Tab-separated table of C-alpha atoms in Angstrom:
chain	number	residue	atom	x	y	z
A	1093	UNK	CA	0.000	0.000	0.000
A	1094	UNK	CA	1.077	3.460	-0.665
A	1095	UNK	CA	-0.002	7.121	-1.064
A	1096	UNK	CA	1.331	9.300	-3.089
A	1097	UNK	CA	0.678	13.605	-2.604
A	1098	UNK	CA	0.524	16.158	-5.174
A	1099	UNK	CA	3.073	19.178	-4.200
A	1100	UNK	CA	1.708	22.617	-4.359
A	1101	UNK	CA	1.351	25.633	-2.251
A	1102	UNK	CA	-2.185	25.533	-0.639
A	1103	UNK	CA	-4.849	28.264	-0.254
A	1104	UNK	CA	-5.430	29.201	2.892
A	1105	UNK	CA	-8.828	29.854	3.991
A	1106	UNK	CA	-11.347	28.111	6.605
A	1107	UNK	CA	-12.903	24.972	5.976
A	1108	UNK	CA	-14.556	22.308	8.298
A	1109	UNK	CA	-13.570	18.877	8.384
A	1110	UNK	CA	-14.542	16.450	5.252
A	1111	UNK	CA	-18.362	15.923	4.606
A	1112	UNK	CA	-18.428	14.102	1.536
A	1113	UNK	CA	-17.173	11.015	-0.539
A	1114	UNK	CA	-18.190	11.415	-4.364
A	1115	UNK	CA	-16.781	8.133	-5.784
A	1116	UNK	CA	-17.343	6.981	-9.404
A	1117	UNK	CA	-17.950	3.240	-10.190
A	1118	UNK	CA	-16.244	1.392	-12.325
A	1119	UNK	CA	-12.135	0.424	-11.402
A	1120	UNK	CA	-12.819	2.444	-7.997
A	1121	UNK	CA	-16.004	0.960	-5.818
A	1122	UNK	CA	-16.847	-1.895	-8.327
A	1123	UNK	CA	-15.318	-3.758	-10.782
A	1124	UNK	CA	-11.317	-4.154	-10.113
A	1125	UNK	CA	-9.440	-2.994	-13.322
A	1126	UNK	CA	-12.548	-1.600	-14.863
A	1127	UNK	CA	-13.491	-3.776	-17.949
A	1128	UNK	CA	-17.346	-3.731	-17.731
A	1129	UNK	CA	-17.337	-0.820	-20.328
A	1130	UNK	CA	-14.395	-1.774	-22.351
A	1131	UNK	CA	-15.060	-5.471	-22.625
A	1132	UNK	CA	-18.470	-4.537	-23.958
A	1133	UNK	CA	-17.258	-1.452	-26.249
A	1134	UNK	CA	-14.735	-3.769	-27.839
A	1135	UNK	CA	-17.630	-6.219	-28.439
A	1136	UNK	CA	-19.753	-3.198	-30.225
A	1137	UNK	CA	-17.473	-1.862	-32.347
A	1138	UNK	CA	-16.682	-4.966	-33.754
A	1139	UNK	CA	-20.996	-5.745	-34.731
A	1140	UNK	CA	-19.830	-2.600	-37.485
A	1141	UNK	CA	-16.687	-4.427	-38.326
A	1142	UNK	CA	-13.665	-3.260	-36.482
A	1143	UNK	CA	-11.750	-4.295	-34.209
A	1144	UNK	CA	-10.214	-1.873	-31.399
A	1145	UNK	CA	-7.639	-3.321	-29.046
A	1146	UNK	CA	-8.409	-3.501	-25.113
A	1147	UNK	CA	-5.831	-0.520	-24.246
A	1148	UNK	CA	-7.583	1.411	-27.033
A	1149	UNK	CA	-10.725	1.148	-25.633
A	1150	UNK	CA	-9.819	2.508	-22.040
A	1151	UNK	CA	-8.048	5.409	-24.055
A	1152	UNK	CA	-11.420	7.978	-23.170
A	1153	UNK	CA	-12.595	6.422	-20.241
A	1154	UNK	CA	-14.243	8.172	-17.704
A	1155	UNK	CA	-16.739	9.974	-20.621
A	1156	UNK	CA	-20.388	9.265	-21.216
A	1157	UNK	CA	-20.260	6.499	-23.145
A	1158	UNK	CA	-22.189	8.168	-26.112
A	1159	UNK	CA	-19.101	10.722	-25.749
A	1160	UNK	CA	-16.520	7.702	-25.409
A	1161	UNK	CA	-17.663	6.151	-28.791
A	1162	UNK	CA	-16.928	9.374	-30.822
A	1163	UNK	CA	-14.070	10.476	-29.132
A	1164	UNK	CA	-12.690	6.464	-29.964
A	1165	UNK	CA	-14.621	7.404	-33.458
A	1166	UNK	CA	-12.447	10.305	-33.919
A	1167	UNK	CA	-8.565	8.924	-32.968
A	1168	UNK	CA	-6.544	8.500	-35.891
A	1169	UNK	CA	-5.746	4.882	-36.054
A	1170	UNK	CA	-9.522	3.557	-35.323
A	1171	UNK	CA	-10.925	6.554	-37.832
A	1172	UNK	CA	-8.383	4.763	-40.506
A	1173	UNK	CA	-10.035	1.380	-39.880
A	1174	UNK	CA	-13.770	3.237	-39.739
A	1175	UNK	CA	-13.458	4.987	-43.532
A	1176	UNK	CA	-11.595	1.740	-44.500
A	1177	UNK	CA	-14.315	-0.570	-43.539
A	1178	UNK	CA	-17.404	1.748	-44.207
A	1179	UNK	CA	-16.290	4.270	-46.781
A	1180	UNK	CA	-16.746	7.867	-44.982
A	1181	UNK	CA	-15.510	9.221	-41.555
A	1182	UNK	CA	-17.866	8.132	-38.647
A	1183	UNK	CA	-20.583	10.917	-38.301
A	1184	UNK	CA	-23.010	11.571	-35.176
A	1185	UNK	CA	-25.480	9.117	-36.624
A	1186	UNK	CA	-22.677	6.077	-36.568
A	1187	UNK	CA	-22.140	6.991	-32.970
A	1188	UNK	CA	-26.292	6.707	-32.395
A	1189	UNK	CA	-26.071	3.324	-34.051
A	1190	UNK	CA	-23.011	2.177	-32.121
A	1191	UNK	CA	-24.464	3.381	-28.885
A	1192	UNK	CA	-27.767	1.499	-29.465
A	1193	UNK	CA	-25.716	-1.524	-29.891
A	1194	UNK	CA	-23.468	-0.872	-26.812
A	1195	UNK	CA	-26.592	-0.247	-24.356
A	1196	UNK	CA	-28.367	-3.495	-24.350
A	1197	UNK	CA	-24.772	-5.241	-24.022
A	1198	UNK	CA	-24.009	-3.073	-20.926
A	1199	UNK	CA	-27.467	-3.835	-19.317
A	1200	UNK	CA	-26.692	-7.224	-19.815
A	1201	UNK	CA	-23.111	-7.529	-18.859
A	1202	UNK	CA	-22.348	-5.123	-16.267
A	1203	UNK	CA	-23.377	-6.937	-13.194
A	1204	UNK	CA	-20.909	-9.443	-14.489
A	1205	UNK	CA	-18.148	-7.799	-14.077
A	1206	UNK	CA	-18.933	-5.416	-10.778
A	1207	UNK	CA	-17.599	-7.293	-7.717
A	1208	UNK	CA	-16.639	-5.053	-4.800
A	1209	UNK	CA	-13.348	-4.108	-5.116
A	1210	UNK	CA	-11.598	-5.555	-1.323
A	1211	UNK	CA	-11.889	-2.997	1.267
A	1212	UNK	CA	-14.650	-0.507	-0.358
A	1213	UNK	CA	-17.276	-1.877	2.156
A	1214	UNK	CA	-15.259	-1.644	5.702
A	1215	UNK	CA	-14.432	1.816	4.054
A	1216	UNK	CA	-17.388	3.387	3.206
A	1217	UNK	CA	-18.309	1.714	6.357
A	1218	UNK	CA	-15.115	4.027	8.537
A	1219	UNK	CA	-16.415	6.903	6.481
A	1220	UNK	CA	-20.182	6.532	8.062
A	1221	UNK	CA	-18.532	6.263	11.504
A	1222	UNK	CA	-16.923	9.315	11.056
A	1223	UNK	CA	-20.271	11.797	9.999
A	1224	UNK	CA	-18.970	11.546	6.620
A	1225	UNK	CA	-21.283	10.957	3.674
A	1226	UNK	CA	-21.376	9.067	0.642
A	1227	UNK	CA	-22.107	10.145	-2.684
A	1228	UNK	CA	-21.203	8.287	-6.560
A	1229	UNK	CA	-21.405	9.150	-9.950
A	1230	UNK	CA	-20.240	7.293	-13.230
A	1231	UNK	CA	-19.829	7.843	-16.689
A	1232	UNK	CA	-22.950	4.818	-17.316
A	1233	UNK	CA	-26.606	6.482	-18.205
A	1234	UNK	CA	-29.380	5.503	-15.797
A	1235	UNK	CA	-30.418	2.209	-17.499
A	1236	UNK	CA	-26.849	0.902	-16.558
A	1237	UNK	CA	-26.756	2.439	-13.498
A	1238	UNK	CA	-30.017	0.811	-11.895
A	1239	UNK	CA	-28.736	-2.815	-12.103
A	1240	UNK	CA	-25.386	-1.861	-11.071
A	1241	UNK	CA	-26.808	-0.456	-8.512
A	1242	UNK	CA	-29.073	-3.370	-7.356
A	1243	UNK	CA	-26.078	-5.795	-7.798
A	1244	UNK	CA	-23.989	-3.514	-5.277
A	1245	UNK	CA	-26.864	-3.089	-2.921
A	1246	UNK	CA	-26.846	-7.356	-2.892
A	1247	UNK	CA	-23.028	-7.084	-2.000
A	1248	UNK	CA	-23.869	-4.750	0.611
A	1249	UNK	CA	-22.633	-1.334	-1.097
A	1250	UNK	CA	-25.262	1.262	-0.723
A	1251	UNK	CA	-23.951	4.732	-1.113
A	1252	UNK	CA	-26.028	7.860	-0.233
A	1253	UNK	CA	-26.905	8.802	-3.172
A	1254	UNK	CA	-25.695	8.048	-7.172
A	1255	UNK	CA	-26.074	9.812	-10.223
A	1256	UNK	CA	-25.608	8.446	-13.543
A	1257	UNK	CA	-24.143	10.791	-16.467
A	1258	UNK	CA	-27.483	11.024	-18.301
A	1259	UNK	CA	-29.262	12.259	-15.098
A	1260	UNK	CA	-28.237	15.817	-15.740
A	1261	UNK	CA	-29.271	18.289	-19.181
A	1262	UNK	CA	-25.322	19.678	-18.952
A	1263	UNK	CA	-23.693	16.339	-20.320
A	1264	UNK	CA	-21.561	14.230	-17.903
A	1265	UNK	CA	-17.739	14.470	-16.930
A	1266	UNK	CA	-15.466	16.236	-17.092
A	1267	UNK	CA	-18.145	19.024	-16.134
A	1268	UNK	CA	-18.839	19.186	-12.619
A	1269	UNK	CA	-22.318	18.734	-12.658
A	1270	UNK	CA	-22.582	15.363	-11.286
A	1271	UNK	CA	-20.241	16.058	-8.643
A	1272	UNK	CA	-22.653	19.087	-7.668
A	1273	UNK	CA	-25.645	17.218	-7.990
A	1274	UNK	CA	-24.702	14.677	-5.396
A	1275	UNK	CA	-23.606	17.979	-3.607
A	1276	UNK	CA	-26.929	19.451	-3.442
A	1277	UNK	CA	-28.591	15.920	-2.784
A	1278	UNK	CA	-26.428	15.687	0.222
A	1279	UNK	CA	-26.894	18.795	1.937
A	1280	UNK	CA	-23.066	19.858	1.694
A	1281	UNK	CA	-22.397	23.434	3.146
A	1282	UNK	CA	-19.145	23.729	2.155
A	1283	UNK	CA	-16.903	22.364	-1.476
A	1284	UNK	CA	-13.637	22.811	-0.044
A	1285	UNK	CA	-15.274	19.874	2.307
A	1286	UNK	CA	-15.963	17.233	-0.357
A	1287	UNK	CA	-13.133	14.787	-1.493
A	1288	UNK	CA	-13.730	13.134	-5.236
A	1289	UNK	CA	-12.277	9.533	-5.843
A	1290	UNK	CA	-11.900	8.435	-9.177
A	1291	UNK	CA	-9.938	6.534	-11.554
A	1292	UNK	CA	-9.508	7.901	-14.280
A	1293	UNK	CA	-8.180	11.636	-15.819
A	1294	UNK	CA	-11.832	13.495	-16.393
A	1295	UNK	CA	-13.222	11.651	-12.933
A	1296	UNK	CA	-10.481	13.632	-11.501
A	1297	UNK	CA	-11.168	16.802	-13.877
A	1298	UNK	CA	-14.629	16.701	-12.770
A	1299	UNK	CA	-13.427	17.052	-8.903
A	1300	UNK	CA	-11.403	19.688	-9.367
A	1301	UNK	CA	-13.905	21.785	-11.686
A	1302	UNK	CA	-16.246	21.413	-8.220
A	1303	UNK	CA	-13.627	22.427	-6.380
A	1304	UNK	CA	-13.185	19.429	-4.343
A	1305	UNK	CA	-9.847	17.728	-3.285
A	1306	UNK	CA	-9.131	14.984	-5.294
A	1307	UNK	CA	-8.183	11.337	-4.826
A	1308	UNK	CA	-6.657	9.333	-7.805
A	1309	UNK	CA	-7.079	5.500	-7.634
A	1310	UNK	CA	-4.284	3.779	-9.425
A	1311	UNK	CA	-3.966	-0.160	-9.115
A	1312	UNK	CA	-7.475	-1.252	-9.248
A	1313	UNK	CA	-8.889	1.156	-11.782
A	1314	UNK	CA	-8.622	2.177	-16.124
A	1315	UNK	CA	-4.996	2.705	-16.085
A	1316	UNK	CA	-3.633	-0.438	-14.907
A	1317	UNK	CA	-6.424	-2.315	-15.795
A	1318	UNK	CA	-5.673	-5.654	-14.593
A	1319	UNK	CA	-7.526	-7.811	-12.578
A	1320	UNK	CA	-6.842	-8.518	-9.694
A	1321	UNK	CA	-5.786	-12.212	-9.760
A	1322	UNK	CA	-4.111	-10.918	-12.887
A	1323	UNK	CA	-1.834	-8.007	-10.714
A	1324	UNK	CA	-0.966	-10.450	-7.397
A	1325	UNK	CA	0.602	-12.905	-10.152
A	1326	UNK	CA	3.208	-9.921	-11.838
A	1327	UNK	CA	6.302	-8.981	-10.242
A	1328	UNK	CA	6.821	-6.040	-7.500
A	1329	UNK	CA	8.701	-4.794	-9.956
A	1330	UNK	CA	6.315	-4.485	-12.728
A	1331	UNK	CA	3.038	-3.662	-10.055
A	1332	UNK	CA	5.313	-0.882	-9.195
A	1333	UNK	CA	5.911	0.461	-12.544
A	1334	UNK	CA	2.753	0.241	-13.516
A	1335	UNK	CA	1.276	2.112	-10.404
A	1336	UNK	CA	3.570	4.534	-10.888
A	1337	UNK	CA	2.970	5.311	-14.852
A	1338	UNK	CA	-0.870	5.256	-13.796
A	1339	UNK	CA	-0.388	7.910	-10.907
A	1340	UNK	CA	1.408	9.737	-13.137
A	1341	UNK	CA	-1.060	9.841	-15.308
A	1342	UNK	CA	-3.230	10.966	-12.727
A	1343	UNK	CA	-1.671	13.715	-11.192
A	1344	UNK	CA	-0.947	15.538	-14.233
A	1345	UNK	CA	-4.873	15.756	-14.562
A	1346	UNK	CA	-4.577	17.202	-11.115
A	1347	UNK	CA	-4.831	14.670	-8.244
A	1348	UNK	CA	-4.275	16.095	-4.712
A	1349	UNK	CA	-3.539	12.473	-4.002
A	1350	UNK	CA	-3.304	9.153	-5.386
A	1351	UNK	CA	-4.164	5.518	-3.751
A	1352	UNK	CA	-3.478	2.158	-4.902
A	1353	UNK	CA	-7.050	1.450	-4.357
A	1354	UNK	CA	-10.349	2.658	-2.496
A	1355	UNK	CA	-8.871	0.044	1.012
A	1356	UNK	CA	-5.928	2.817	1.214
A	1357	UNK	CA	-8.900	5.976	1.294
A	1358	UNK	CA	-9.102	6.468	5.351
A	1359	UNK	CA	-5.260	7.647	5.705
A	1360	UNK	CA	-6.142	10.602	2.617
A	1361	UNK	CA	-9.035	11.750	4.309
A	1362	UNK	CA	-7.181	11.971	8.031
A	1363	UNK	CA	-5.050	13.726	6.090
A	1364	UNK	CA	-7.218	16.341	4.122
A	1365	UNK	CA	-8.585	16.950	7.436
A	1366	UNK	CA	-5.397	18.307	9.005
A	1367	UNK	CA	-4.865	20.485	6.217
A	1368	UNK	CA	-8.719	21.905	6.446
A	1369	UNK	CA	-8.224	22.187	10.186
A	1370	UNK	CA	-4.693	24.116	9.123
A	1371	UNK	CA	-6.649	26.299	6.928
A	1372	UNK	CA	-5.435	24.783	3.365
A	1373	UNK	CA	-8.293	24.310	1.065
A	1374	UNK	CA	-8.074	22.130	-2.548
């Protein structure tokens, strides 16, 4: 286990102590490595005749998944393969039809792949002890999110409140609006107060646009994307070089700090609390 901290000056102003969680889904809270969406993007692309490669599909995650598709529509190497295969450059309307194929794939699928990730219950559970509340968003629309939701509420994860990217008329990540909607939900007084845990680079853009402190998750999430009988059978060596090109990663999108996985949380908010009670704010 290990934390990493991003080093800047701090702004000093008042803030109480920590009184939200907003965690996203997928590679943080559920689903160790993250593959429910890629797995099942890789599997709709190719009903239109191309293939994309696992580490191609993680490239833009963290999007709406409508968002996802066009930004995977519009990289060089899979826009080669799309005019190749179909003749023109893929427009809105290829998106629609690749999205309608994606949905019905991720209803089906998702529960499949959304175990707890080891430690998220005992610490949401430290987190409830201490006052602090629990929020969630994701980068799945609503029809996703309701049996992903039901399958974590069967493992015993029930967070305060969710919202699902398609919840919201301003669009999903990396806006801040879901982040703010859980906000509002909650009853939050103050931003400065609210920690965002995420795994991936717009999850963590989304934090920082609400001006909340953010916490990168590195081992179990998008950019190592392993399982996890998959990372206890590689070397030290190559876990640790692989955390450390995924915290990377995220702490040039901006994370205050970054976490192997969501077990290693309670030390990063003990220690966002010592900086609000010194006055430091995110």
């Amino acid at each position: 286990m290990s934390i990493s901290m991003r080093q800047d000056r701090p702004n000093k102003n008042v803030a109480g102590p920590v009184q939200a969680v907003i965690f996203d889904w997928a590679g943080t809270m559920v689903d160790f490595g993250s593959f429910a969406p890629t797995q099942v993007l890789i599997d709709a692309f190719a009903g239109f005749g191309i293939e994309i490669s696992l580490e191609e599909a993680r490239g833009p995650m963290g999007l709406a998944k409508w968002d996802h598709i066009k930004t995977l529509g519009q990289s060089p190497d899979i826009a080669r393969r799309w005019i190749a295969r179909h003749g023109s450059a893929m427009t809105d309307k290829d998106v629609d039809a690749l999205y309608a194929a994606f949905l019905p794939l991720q209803i089906e699928r998702v529960g499949q792949y959304s175990s707890v990730i080891p430690g998220a219950l005992d610490t949401i559970a430290g987190l409830r002890k201490r006052g602090i509340k629990v929020g969630s968003c994701t980068g799945y629309p609503r029809v996703v999110m309701n049996p992903l939701l039901d399958k974590a509420r069967g493992d015993g994860l029930v967070p305060d409140h969710a919202v699902a990217t398609d919840d919201l008329k301003p669009g999903g990540r990396p806006g801040p609006w879901m982040a703010l909607a859980n906000v509002i939900e909650l009853g939050i007084t103050e931003l400065s107060s609210c920690v965002k845990v995420d795994d991936t680079a717009p999850g963590i853009v989304e934090g920082l646009a609400a001006h909340m402190w953010t916490v990168g998750v590195a081992l179990s999430g998008n950019e190592v994307g392993l399982t996890l009988s998959e990372l206890e059978r590689i070397s030290d060596a190559e876990r640790e070089q692989l955390k450390g090109r995924a915290a990377e990663k995220l702490f040039a999108a901006g994370a205050h700090y970054v976490i192997d996985t969501i077990a290693d949380l309670p030390q990063v908010i003990v220690a966002i609390e010592e900086r609000l009670a010194h006055g430091d704010r995110p």
